[in-house]
Amino acid sequence: MATSKVFAGAQVVLPTGIVDGGRVIVDGSRIAGSAPADAETVDLSGHWLVPGFVDIHNHGGGGASFTSGTVEDVLRGIHTHRLHGTTTTIASTVTGDMDGLAQRAGLLSELAEQGDLAGIHFEGPFISPCRKGAHSEELLRDPDPAEVRKLIDAARGHARMVTLATELPGGIDSVRLLAEHGVIAAIGHTDATYEQTVEAIDAGATVATHLFNAMPALGHRTPGPIAALLEDDRVTVELINDGTHLHPASLELAFHHAGPARVAFITDAMDAAGFGDGRYMLGPLEVEVAEGVARLVEGGSIAGSTLTLDRAFKRAVTVDRLPVEDVVAALSANPARLLGLYDTVGSLEPGKRADLVVLDSAFELKGVMRGGEWVVDPRLG
């Protein structure tokens, strides 16, 4: 059986733009520059062919939690998101006690070493009680650099990002520590002023955790963190494009002010993504999911999302009317570059891992390939 495939006829989104009737060649697990004579041709006429999606903020899916589940649970969550086009996943934790988070980091780092995950994102406990969202207030703590270092060490080289309220005591020193260790410092769940946010960016913070959510609103006299994060070219802004977390006008404001090279669409998904309504646990807190919206049982705060990135893609193109190539950048290239993985994933270029997503003309997902193997085979649909 031929291990080489030629995908022909689709609208292919490349770093240089959209190619009508383009060709992408896969040889084994990689994208190739040329095809052998016995290569299988897969006709994708009438479809879009885009790179696999990269999710830098994801707490679980398929009924499984990255925060508290077993290895088998975490793998089920990863697979659920792969079915929806996410071929590179960062596992995000939520606030917990330090020993528990260190243990969780150990389990997740094993899956990163196996290649199932691309790393770990610690969201909490170093966040503001004023903007805690779906995090347990009793377990919050100031970002002591020694404790931040403990989590980095527990992740055994697989800590990719830590979300901090950088205005808290130790926040700026922790940003510097993270930058020194090659870990992304993300500003989020914060009550910072504009000036405090500028200070954190200058210290090395480079990501806005789910911009607009869990931070002070943009004001004309007190612009707060949103203005500082949007205006600085060093910052990538996360956006949750599920129609619940952001009004379309806010998304458009962020996308067009930051520019298409500085946006990363994320899911911020919890267990219910790809699974259904019901009651779930997010860390120690109980969540009710109704009509696809997750909220804390006590207090009613939004508690992550049930989003998958194929839905974020379709909404961005059909509702928000964003250019397809800009949406692809926000789902693939930008987060891959942020993670330092762009030499391996994030675009359809020879030498990169063969991570592909096939969408029909209405932007419904029809196929997913990861490392040259079909996760969802478009020929079976």
Tab-separated table of C-alpha atoms in Angstrom:
chain	number	residue	atom	x	y	z
A	1	MET	CA	0.000	0.000	0.000
A	2	ALA	CA	1.393	3.394	-0.954
A	3	THR	CA	2.503	5.501	2.017
A	4	SER	CA	2.564	8.640	-0.132
A	5	LYS	CA	-0.588	10.621	-0.851
A	6	VAL	CA	-1.267	13.554	-3.129
A	7	PHE	CA	-4.151	15.745	-2.020
A	8	ALA	CA	-5.388	17.492	-5.137
A	9	GLY	CA	-8.088	19.927	-6.174
A	10	ALA	CA	-8.732	21.725	-2.896
A	11	GLN	CA	-8.386	25.367	-2.003
A	12	VAL	CA	-5.131	25.074	-0.085
A	13	VAL	CA	-4.195	27.692	2.493
A	14	LEU	CA	-0.419	28.180	2.455
A	15	PRO	CA	1.705	30.772	4.295
A	16	THR	CA	1.872	32.685	1.013
A	17	GLY	CA	-1.904	32.700	0.498
A	18	ILE	CA	-4.734	30.595	-0.921
A	19	VAL	CA	-4.029	28.325	-3.901
A	20	ASP	CA	-7.075	27.203	-5.892
A	21	GLY	CA	-6.801	23.608	-7.050
A	22	GLY	CA	-3.621	23.195	-5.039
A	23	ARG	CA	-1.666	20.045	-4.202
A	24	VAL	CA	-0.235	18.874	-0.898
A	25	ILE	CA	1.952	15.767	-0.840
A	26	VAL	CA	2.256	13.587	2.245
A	27	ASP	CA	5.002	10.980	2.485
A	28	GLY	CA	4.778	8.902	5.644
A	29	SER	CA	4.338	11.250	8.588
A	30	ARG	CA	5.621	14.378	6.818
A	31	ILE	CA	4.628	16.833	4.139
A	32	ALA	CA	6.849	16.299	1.113
A	33	GLY	CA	7.996	18.445	-1.766
A	34	SER	CA	7.518	15.779	-4.437
A	35	ALA	CA	5.583	12.547	-4.892
A	36	PRO	CA	6.792	9.101	-5.988
A	37	ALA	CA	5.144	7.439	-8.972
A	38	ASP	CA	3.035	5.088	-6.830
A	39	ALA	CA	1.522	7.849	-4.672
A	40	GLU	CA	-2.210	7.639	-4.000
A	41	THR	CA	-4.219	10.621	-5.234
A	42	VAL	CA	-7.010	11.915	-3.005
A	43	ASP	CA	-9.427	14.222	-4.825
A	44	LEU	CA	-10.482	17.092	-2.569
A	45	SER	CA	-12.200	19.232	-5.192
A	46	GLY	CA	-14.750	21.565	-3.611
A	47	HIS	CA	-12.995	21.450	-0.233
A	48	TRP	CA	-10.580	23.527	1.801
A	49	LEU	CA	-7.261	22.076	2.968
A	50	VAL	CA	-5.691	23.839	5.958
A	51	PRO	CA	-3.055	23.016	8.588
A	52	GLY	CA	-4.023	21.184	11.762
A	53	PHE	CA	-5.126	23.465	14.575
A	54	VAL	CA	-2.937	24.332	17.581
A	55	ASP	CA	-4.771	24.953	20.884
A	56	ILE	CA	-2.686	26.648	23.583
A	57	HIS	CA	-5.474	26.793	26.208
A	58	ASN	CA	-7.593	23.682	26.789
A	59	HIS	CA	-8.800	22.008	29.998
A	60	GLY	CA	-10.390	18.875	28.511
A	61	GLY	CA	-13.155	17.401	26.392
A	62	GLY	CA	-15.095	14.257	25.595
A	63	GLY	CA	-16.234	14.046	29.213
A	64	ALA	CA	-12.599	13.967	30.376
A	65	SER	CA	-10.586	16.504	32.354
A	66	PHE	CA	-6.929	17.406	31.862
A	67	THR	CA	-7.075	18.852	35.376
A	68	SER	CA	-8.098	15.789	37.352
A	69	GLY	CA	-8.490	12.791	35.036
A	70	THR	CA	-6.414	9.647	34.680
A	71	VAL	CA	-3.971	9.132	31.823
A	72	GLU	CA	-6.760	7.381	29.915
A	73	ASP	CA	-9.097	10.331	30.568
A	74	VAL	CA	-6.546	12.834	29.297
A	75	LEU	CA	-5.955	10.764	26.171
A	76	ARG	CA	-9.700	10.660	25.566
A	77	GLY	CA	-9.877	14.432	25.843
A	78	ILE	CA	-6.977	14.854	23.426
A	79	HIS	CA	-8.618	12.479	20.947
A	80	THR	CA	-11.943	14.323	21.201
A	81	HIS	CA	-10.285	17.548	20.128
A	82	ARG	CA	-8.353	15.774	17.371
A	83	LEU	CA	-11.700	14.693	15.936
A	84	HIS	CA	-12.414	18.423	15.625
A	85	GLY	CA	-9.120	19.340	13.960
A	86	THR	CA	-6.837	20.134	16.901
A	87	THR	CA	-3.684	18.185	16.124
A	88	THR	CA	-1.469	19.984	18.681
A	89	THR	CA	-2.789	20.425	22.219
A	90	ILE	CA	-1.521	22.174	25.321
A	91	ALA	CA	-3.130	20.829	28.511
A	92	SER	CA	-4.279	23.591	30.850
A	93	THR	CA	-4.698	23.122	34.597
A	94	VAL	CA	-6.887	25.148	36.979
A	95	THR	CA	-6.172	26.445	40.455
A	96	GLY	CA	-5.376	23.763	43.016
A	97	ASP	CA	-3.033	23.229	45.947
A	98	MET	CA	0.647	23.316	45.025
A	99	ASP	CA	1.350	19.641	45.730
A	100	GLY	CA	-1.640	18.572	43.650
A	101	LEU	CA	-0.587	20.788	40.754
A	102	ALA	CA	2.945	19.402	40.903
A	103	GLN	CA	1.574	15.843	40.772
A	104	ARG	CA	-0.683	16.756	37.848
A	105	ALA	CA	2.303	18.291	36.055
A	106	GLY	CA	4.144	15.000	36.453
A	107	LEU	CA	1.322	13.025	34.824
A	108	LEU	CA	0.874	15.509	31.978
A	109	SER	CA	4.614	15.694	31.346
A	110	GLU	CA	4.645	11.928	30.714
A	111	LEU	CA	2.081	12.426	27.953
A	112	ALA	CA	4.151	15.295	26.565
A	113	GLU	CA	7.200	13.024	26.496
A	114	GLN	CA	5.145	10.488	24.517
A	115	GLY	CA	4.165	13.170	22.005
A	116	ASP	CA	0.464	13.214	22.909
A	117	LEU	CA	0.630	16.728	24.332
A	118	ALA	CA	2.732	19.721	23.305
A	119	GLY	CA	3.139	20.884	26.891
A	120	ILE	CA	1.408	22.255	29.977
A	121	HIS	CA	-0.268	25.578	30.735
A	122	PHE	CA	-0.744	26.471	34.411
A	123	GLU	CA	-3.805	28.717	34.768
A	124	GLY	CA	-3.729	29.613	38.446
A	125	PRO	CA	-3.225	29.618	41.358
A	126	PHE	CA	-1.298	32.898	40.906
A	127	ILE	CA	-4.345	34.973	39.938
A	128	SER	CA	-6.428	37.782	41.379
A	129	PRO	CA	-9.315	36.949	43.731
A	130	CYS	CA	-11.088	39.965	42.168
A	131	ARG	CA	-11.058	38.229	38.760
A	132	LYS	CA	-10.998	34.576	39.762
A	133	GLY	CA	-13.738	33.389	37.395
A	134	ALA	CA	-14.099	29.611	37.748
A	135	HIS	CA	-11.193	29.213	40.187
A	136	SER	CA	-11.414	28.347	43.877
A	137	GLU	CA	-10.704	31.511	45.886
A	138	GLU	CA	-9.415	29.605	48.944
A	139	LEU	CA	-6.600	28.106	46.868
A	140	LEU	CA	-5.393	31.332	45.235
A	141	ARG	CA	-1.955	32.657	46.159
A	142	ASP	CA	0.439	35.408	45.229
A	143	PRO	CA	2.980	34.538	42.503
A	144	ASP	CA	6.010	33.803	44.679
A	145	PRO	CA	8.840	33.078	42.204
A	146	ALA	CA	9.940	30.091	44.310
A	147	GLU	CA	6.498	28.505	43.956
A	148	VAL	CA	6.336	29.326	40.247
A	149	ARG	CA	9.706	27.615	39.917
A	150	LYS	CA	8.317	24.555	41.727
A	151	LEU	CA	5.665	24.111	39.028
A	152	ILE	CA	8.185	24.616	36.227
A	153	ASP	CA	10.422	21.947	37.733
A	154	ALA	CA	7.501	19.544	38.231
A	155	ALA	CA	6.721	19.809	34.505
A	156	ARG	CA	10.183	18.429	33.626
A	157	GLY	CA	10.791	20.804	30.727
A	158	HIS	CA	7.204	20.723	29.433
A	159	ALA	CA	5.846	23.894	31.079
A	160	ARG	CA	4.869	26.091	28.143
A	161	MET	CA	2.844	28.864	29.799
A	162	VAL	CA	1.795	30.225	33.197
A	163	THR	CA	-1.111	32.650	33.593
A	164	LEU	CA	-0.463	35.288	36.261
A	165	ALA	CA	-2.089	38.346	37.751
A	166	THR	CA	1.170	40.216	37.420
A	167	GLU	CA	0.087	43.108	39.679
A	168	LEU	CA	0.170	40.804	42.722
A	169	PRO	CA	3.238	40.689	45.003
A	170	GLY	CA	5.985	38.747	43.230
A	171	GLY	CA	4.266	39.062	39.854
A	172	ILE	CA	6.944	40.987	37.983
A	173	ASP	CA	9.753	38.856	39.426
A	174	SER	CA	7.809	35.741	38.383
A	175	VAL	CA	7.440	37.084	34.836
A	176	ARG	CA	11.219	37.544	34.687
A	177	LEU	CA	11.763	34.030	36.064
A	178	LEU	CA	9.458	32.518	33.442
A	179	ALA	CA	11.139	34.447	30.639
A	180	GLU	CA	14.560	33.261	31.817
A	181	HIS	CA	13.353	29.639	31.681
A	182	GLY	CA	11.739	29.963	28.250
A	183	VAL	CA	8.197	29.667	29.620
A	184	ILE	CA	5.484	32.027	28.362
A	185	ALA	CA	4.230	34.479	30.973
A	186	ALA	CA	0.558	35.183	30.256
A	187	ILE	CA	-1.372	38.049	31.825
A	188	GLY	CA	-4.833	36.946	32.880
A	189	HIS	CA	-7.405	36.736	35.666
A	190	THR	CA	-5.981	40.128	36.539
A	191	ASP	CA	-7.136	43.381	38.102
A	192	ALA	CA	-4.102	45.285	36.811
A	193	THR	CA	-4.089	48.883	35.690
A	194	TYR	CA	-2.855	49.961	32.281
A	195	GLU	CA	0.477	51.027	33.800
A	196	GLN	CA	0.930	47.766	35.715
A	197	THR	CA	0.237	45.790	32.550
A	198	VAL	CA	2.812	47.795	30.584
A	199	GLU	CA	5.353	47.030	33.326
A	200	ALA	CA	4.603	43.294	33.068
A	201	ILE	CA	4.973	43.308	29.278
A	202	ASP	CA	8.284	45.131	29.577
A	203	ALA	CA	9.379	42.452	32.066
A	204	GLY	CA	8.674	39.726	29.499
A	205	ALA	CA	4.962	38.821	29.469
A	206	THR	CA	3.888	37.929	25.918
A	207	VAL	CA	0.316	36.547	26.044
A	208	ALA	CA	-3.098	37.865	27.061
A	209	THR	CA	-5.080	34.984	28.560
A	210	HIS	CA	-8.574	35.036	26.982
A	211	LEU	CA	-8.532	38.772	26.319
A	212	PHE	CA	-11.513	40.729	27.751
A	213	ASN	CA	-12.544	37.872	30.043
A	214	ALA	CA	-11.503	37.953	33.721
A	215	MET	CA	-9.999	41.446	33.561
A	216	PRO	CA	-11.247	45.048	33.933
A	217	ALA	CA	-13.271	46.391	31.032
A	218	LEU	CA	-11.764	48.854	28.580
A	219	GLY	CA	-12.419	52.379	29.833
A	220	HIS	CA	-11.825	55.741	28.213
A	221	ARG	CA	-10.132	57.234	31.309
A	222	THR	CA	-8.858	54.010	32.868
A	223	PRO	CA	-7.989	51.858	29.858
A	224	GLY	CA	-6.816	48.973	32.035
A	225	PRO	CA	-5.000	45.876	30.781
A	226	ILE	CA	-6.975	45.468	27.554
A	227	ALA	CA	-5.547	48.583	25.910
A	228	ALA	CA	-1.998	47.749	26.989
A	229	LEU	CA	-2.269	44.179	25.695
A	230	LEU	CA	-3.807	45.189	22.379
A	231	GLU	CA	-1.366	47.962	21.567
A	232	ASP	CA	1.911	46.111	22.160
A	233	ASP	CA	3.357	44.166	19.228
A	234	ARG	CA	5.103	41.770	21.623
A	235	VAL	CA	1.796	40.348	22.888
A	236	THR	CA	-0.327	37.563	21.397
A	237	VAL	CA	-3.980	37.808	22.445
A	238	GLU	CA	-6.086	34.709	23.071
A	239	LEU	CA	-9.699	34.931	21.887
A	240	ILE	CA	-12.534	32.481	22.637
A	241	ASN	CA	-14.738	32.682	19.546
A	242	ASP	CA	-17.789	30.770	20.743
A	243	GLY	CA	-20.359	33.578	20.626
A	244	THR	CA	-20.671	33.498	24.438
A	245	HIS	CA	-17.371	34.820	25.770
A	246	LEU	CA	-17.131	37.719	23.323
A	247	HIS	CA	-19.568	39.978	21.504
A	248	PRO	CA	-18.720	39.939	17.778
A	249	ALA	CA	-17.840	43.650	17.947
A	250	SER	CA	-15.306	42.981	20.712
A	251	LEU	CA	-13.756	40.171	18.719
A	252	GLU	CA	-13.536	42.417	15.656
A	253	LEU	CA	-11.974	45.199	17.724
A	254	ALA	CA	-9.302	42.846	19.064
A	255	PHE	CA	-8.625	41.082	15.789
A	256	HIS	CA	-8.250	44.211	13.752
A	257	HIS	CA	-6.356	46.223	16.369
A	258	ALA	CA	-3.867	43.472	17.197
A	259	GLY	CA	-3.696	42.341	13.571
A	260	PRO	CA	-3.933	38.793	12.195
A	261	ALA	CA	-0.375	37.898	13.259
A	262	ARG	CA	-1.062	38.497	16.976
A	263	VAL	CA	-4.298	36.560	17.545
A	264	ALA	CA	-4.541	32.970	18.784
A	265	PHE	CA	-7.994	31.420	18.794
A	266	ILE	CA	-8.336	29.073	21.761
A	267	THR	CA	-11.070	26.835	23.122
A	268	ASP	CA	-10.578	27.211	26.911
A	269	ALA	CA	-12.572	23.975	26.718
A	270	MET	CA	-13.659	21.922	29.712
A	271	ASP	CA	-14.883	18.325	29.940
A	272	ALA	CA	-18.190	18.942	28.165
A	273	ALA	CA	-16.565	19.952	24.858
A	274	GLY	CA	-17.562	17.387	22.264
A	275	PHE	CA	-19.664	15.587	24.891
A	276	GLY	CA	-22.870	17.379	25.955
A	277	ASP	CA	-24.823	19.219	28.609
A	278	GLY	CA	-24.839	18.111	32.234
A	279	ARG	CA	-22.959	18.542	35.507
A	280	TYR	CA	-19.174	18.444	35.615
A	281	MET	CA	-16.303	19.290	37.953
A	282	LEU	CA	-13.708	21.910	37.006
A	283	GLY	CA	-11.023	21.382	39.607
A	284	PRO	CA	-12.885	21.514	42.946
A	285	LEU	CA	-15.841	23.501	41.566
A	286	GLU	CA	-19.122	22.134	40.166
A	287	VAL	CA	-20.182	23.316	36.712
A	288	GLU	CA	-23.574	23.156	35.008
A	289	VAL	CA	-23.515	22.996	31.208
A	290	ALA	CA	-26.791	24.008	29.582
A	291	GLU	CA	-27.258	24.584	25.849
A	292	GLY	CA	-23.504	24.355	25.441
A	293	VAL	CA	-22.675	27.131	27.947
A	294	ALA	CA	-20.669	26.184	31.060
A	295	ARG	CA	-21.313	28.115	34.294
A	296	LEU	CA	-20.428	27.539	37.932
A	297	VAL	CA	-23.310	26.080	39.925
A	298	GLU	CA	-22.498	28.573	42.696
A	299	GLY	CA	-22.308	32.138	41.467
A	300	GLY	CA	-22.970	31.516	37.785
A	301	SER	CA	-19.551	32.586	36.444
A	302	ILE	CA	-18.687	31.308	32.983
A	303	ALA	CA	-16.528	28.220	33.542
A	304	GLY	CA	-14.498	27.647	30.422
A	305	SER	CA	-16.246	26.659	27.207
A	306	THR	CA	-17.548	23.700	25.255
A	307	LEU	CA	-15.892	25.022	22.111
A	308	THR	CA	-13.938	23.014	19.563
A	309	LEU	CA	-11.650	24.773	17.108
A	310	ASP	CA	-13.533	23.640	13.991
A	311	ARG	CA	-16.527	25.584	15.336
A	312	ALA	CA	-14.321	28.581	16.078
A	313	PHE	CA	-13.068	28.411	12.470
A	314	LYS	CA	-16.537	28.275	10.953
A	315	ARG	CA	-17.848	31.096	13.139
A	316	ALA	CA	-14.842	33.317	12.344
A	317	VAL	CA	-15.388	32.946	8.601
A	318	THR	CA	-19.183	32.840	8.343
A	319	VAL	CA	-20.313	35.096	11.222
A	320	ASP	CA	-17.334	37.375	11.820
A	321	ARG	CA	-16.504	37.527	8.091
A	322	LEU	CA	-12.767	37.274	8.687
A	323	PRO	CA	-10.507	36.290	5.772
A	324	VAL	CA	-9.847	32.539	5.694
A	325	GLU	CA	-6.081	32.977	5.622
A	326	ASP	CA	-6.219	35.187	8.744
A	327	VAL	CA	-8.352	32.625	10.564
A	328	VAL	CA	-5.906	29.863	9.623
A	329	ALA	CA	-3.055	31.960	11.039
A	330	ALA	CA	-4.965	32.445	14.307
A	331	LEU	CA	-5.669	28.707	14.601
A	332	SER	CA	-2.353	27.289	13.423
A	333	ALA	CA	0.665	29.436	12.564
A	334	ASN	CA	0.421	32.025	15.343
A	335	PRO	CA	0.059	29.598	18.261
A	336	ALA	CA	2.725	27.314	16.738
A	337	ARG	CA	5.176	30.219	16.541
A	338	LEU	CA	4.322	31.257	20.088
A	339	LEU	CA	5.169	27.773	21.342
A	340	GLY	CA	8.380	27.595	19.323
A	341	LEU	CA	6.955	24.737	17.249
A	342	TYR	CA	6.586	26.442	13.879
A	343	ASP	CA	9.447	24.451	12.371
A	344	THR	CA	7.333	21.312	12.954
A	345	VAL	CA	3.642	22.301	12.780
A	346	GLY	CA	1.414	25.250	11.967
A	347	SER	CA	1.536	25.372	8.166
A	348	LEU	CA	1.441	23.155	5.065
A	349	GLU	CA	5.120	23.182	4.124
A	350	PRO	CA	7.532	20.393	3.133
A	351	GLY	CA	9.326	18.836	6.082
A	352	LYS	CA	6.615	19.594	8.617
A	353	ARG	CA	4.463	16.977	10.325
A	354	ALA	CA	1.548	15.999	8.110
A	355	ASP	CA	-1.211	17.621	10.178
A	356	LEU	CA	-4.100	18.523	7.892
A	357	VAL	CA	-7.742	19.535	8.205
A	358	VAL	CA	-10.257	19.120	5.371
A	359	LEU	CA	-13.327	21.391	5.352
A	360	ASP	CA	-16.184	21.466	2.884
A	361	SER	CA	-17.353	24.594	1.089
A	362	ALA	CA	-19.563	25.498	4.084
A	363	PHE	CA	-16.552	25.137	6.433
A	364	GLU	CA	-17.818	21.947	8.054
A	365	LEU	CA	-15.045	19.575	9.085
A	366	LYS	CA	-14.735	16.506	6.859
A	367	GLY	CA	-11.230	15.176	7.501
A	368	VAL	CA	-8.364	15.319	9.992
A	369	MET	CA	-4.877	13.898	9.539
A	370	ARG	CA	-2.195	13.898	12.221
A	371	GLY	CA	1.335	12.763	11.452
A	372	GLY	CA	0.208	11.202	8.170
A	373	GLU	CA	-2.534	9.096	9.800
A	374	TRP	CA	-6.235	9.789	9.368
A	375	VAL	CA	-8.087	10.698	12.556
A	376	VAL	CA	-11.180	11.485	10.479
A	377	ASP	CA	-11.033	10.077	6.924
A	378	PRO	CA	-12.870	12.373	4.454
A	379	ARG	CA	-13.310	9.450	2.061
A	380	LEU	CA	-15.575	7.690	4.557
A	381	GLY	CA	-18.002	10.583	4.904
